[in-house]
XYZ file of C-alpha atoms in Angstrom:
190
model
C 39.300 6.686 136.772
C 37.925 10.057 137.774
C 36.210 12.398 135.339
C 38.492 11.772 132.398
C 37.135 11.013 128.954
C 38.098 7.865 127.057
C 40.713 9.749 125.010
C 42.378 10.930 128.209
C 42.616 7.513 129.877
C 46.017 6.086 130.602
C 46.949 2.642 129.378
C 46.156 0.966 132.714
C 42.748 2.653 132.921
C 41.900 1.579 129.398
C 42.960 -2.025 130.019
C 40.911 -2.181 133.235
C 37.867 -0.768 131.418
C 38.111 -3.364 128.653
C 38.657 -6.205 131.136
C 35.649 -5.153 133.228
C 33.488 -5.004 130.109
C 34.693 -8.466 129.094
C 33.994 -9.922 132.553
C 30.492 -8.448 132.525
C 29.872 -9.898 129.058
C 31.007 -13.340 130.244
C 28.710 -13.184 133.280
C 25.758 -12.205 131.091
C 26.508 -15.112 128.763
C 26.842 -17.695 131.551
C 23.564 -17.364 133.427
C 23.993 -20.718 135.228
C 27.140 -19.597 137.096
C 27.076 -17.619 140.333
C 27.246 -13.820 140.039
C 30.177 -13.920 142.474
C 32.357 -15.454 139.756
C 32.124 -12.096 137.971
C 31.840 -9.697 140.908
C 35.017 -10.897 142.634
C 37.366 -10.413 139.624
C 35.745 -7.066 138.771
C 36.212 -5.915 142.372
C 39.854 -7.037 142.319
C 40.438 -5.172 139.040
C 38.902 -1.987 140.455
C 40.996 -2.255 143.625
C 44.166 -2.804 141.551
C 43.304 0.193 139.363
C 42.737 2.417 142.411
C 46.037 1.294 143.956
C 47.892 1.917 140.674
C 46.352 5.387 140.341
C 47.375 6.284 143.907
C 50.923 5.030 143.312
C 51.217 6.855 139.986
C 49.858 10.035 141.595
C 52.573 9.908 144.245
C 55.451 8.606 142.112
C 56.212 10.549 138.950
C 58.554 7.870 137.559
C 55.789 5.279 137.597
C 53.321 7.750 136.049
C 55.849 8.524 133.313
C 56.442 4.814 132.733
C 52.724 4.179 132.117
C 51.594 7.475 130.557
C 54.766 8.729 128.885
C 55.979 12.357 128.687
C 54.950 15.291 126.532
C 57.143 15.725 123.448
C 58.191 18.975 121.808
C 57.328 18.609 118.103
C 58.036 22.219 117.056
C 60.714 24.155 118.928
C 61.405 27.831 118.105
C 59.525 27.387 114.833
C 61.587 24.357 113.763
C 60.034 20.933 113.291
C 61.794 18.346 115.440
C 61.818 15.482 112.940
C 63.773 13.086 115.209
C 61.162 13.512 117.935
C 58.372 12.958 115.417
C 60.006 9.703 114.286
C 60.506 8.643 117.902
C 56.809 9.263 118.630
C 55.704 7.689 115.305
C 53.966 10.982 114.570
C 53.925 11.912 110.906
C 53.442 15.215 109.084
C 49.810 14.399 108.293
C 49.109 13.953 112.021
C 50.783 17.279 112.753
C 48.882 19.158 110.030
C 45.564 17.595 111.098
C 46.022 18.648 114.693
C 47.172 22.131 113.684
C 43.974 22.528 111.654
C 41.966 21.341 114.674
C 43.638 24.166 116.609
C 42.564 26.635 113.862
C 46.119 27.070 112.565
C 46.354 27.074 108.805
C 50.079 27.732 108.365
C 52.770 25.726 110.096
C 55.065 28.778 109.907
C 52.818 30.533 112.473
C 53.727 28.017 115.191
C 56.526 28.858 117.602
C 56.112 25.734 119.768
C 53.984 22.595 119.506
C 53.884 19.969 122.219
C 52.422 16.501 121.761
C 50.758 15.779 125.090
C 50.571 12.335 126.680
C 46.891 12.047 125.763
C 47.661 12.623 122.055
C 46.489 16.247 121.890
C 48.717 18.902 120.370
C 49.264 22.095 122.357
C 50.426 24.991 120.210
C 51.959 28.385 120.882
C 51.657 30.912 118.068
C 54.510 33.209 117.049
C 54.095 36.714 118.367
C 56.484 39.340 117.041
C 55.824 41.660 119.990
C 57.196 39.256 122.606
C 60.753 39.858 123.705
C 61.342 36.315 124.923
C 59.472 33.760 122.844
C 59.353 30.914 125.346
C 56.413 28.887 126.505
C 56.089 27.920 130.171
C 58.581 25.083 130.370
C 58.419 22.829 133.462
C 61.922 22.474 134.848
C 61.052 20.961 138.245
C 58.161 18.570 138.738
C 57.435 17.131 142.191
C 60.992 17.725 143.381
C 62.595 16.169 140.292
C 64.625 18.125 137.737
C 63.378 17.910 134.149
C 66.715 17.575 132.329
C 65.088 17.623 128.889
C 63.608 21.046 129.632
C 66.990 22.348 130.782
C 68.500 21.044 127.565
C 65.835 22.825 125.498
C 66.673 26.043 127.355
C 70.393 25.414 126.851
C 70.888 25.604 130.632
C 72.415 23.268 133.217
C 71.927 22.278 136.866
C 74.413 24.861 138.097
C 72.360 27.602 136.423
C 69.186 26.187 137.972
C 70.615 25.977 141.492
C 72.012 29.509 141.201
C 68.590 30.859 140.199
C 66.439 29.253 142.881
C 66.770 29.858 146.578
C 64.875 26.724 147.585
C 65.934 23.092 147.913
C 64.787 21.220 144.816
C 63.149 18.531 146.971
C 60.915 21.221 148.512
C 59.596 22.419 145.132
C 56.350 20.902 143.869
C 56.422 22.650 140.487
C 58.865 25.061 138.916
C 58.696 26.491 135.416
C 60.667 28.871 133.230
C 58.903 31.677 131.365
C 60.196 34.910 129.857
C 63.583 34.645 131.553
C 62.173 33.978 135.029
C 61.761 30.860 137.155
C 58.458 30.541 138.985
C 58.029 27.952 141.716
C 55.285 26.432 143.808
C 56.664 24.965 147.006
C 55.312 21.856 148.684
C 54.410 24.082 151.658
C 52.174 26.172 149.346
C 49.907 23.191 148.672
C 46.693 22.607 150.527
C 46.368 19.150 152.075
């Protein structure tokens, strides 16, 4: 599960942790049974968890299926109420997390993103900026993020006209201040 804290665990990691704890508790309770009756299922659970983490690391669709996607809660200073309803995230949750980010007025927020781990990332309004956009991922592991393009009011034709690289060869591409920045697969260290 790596160095993540409990609040950052994905659903599979959390389930495996609870199951391992339960298996250990059963083995402690049943002292007459062989220790192998607990070690074998725990080992199988750990192996399954490692395999799932490797698969989800390599396949974004599977990772998204288990962990979900970040959601834009405030976009250009406007609260996205439909997204809040979809995420079952109410105004009290939003205000609590804004206060935790030392923001006392919701009007100061340009963008707020509800991350997959439940944290709220905020971007404060800044009158001096010419282009008030946060770094928006438009290509992730060679896959186009259509929701990000929709937020930018752009389409695939615009994207292909503004990058000189094949989309499959791009590890990460994001839009910020009118520019597209990319990290190619060849730029990664193996």
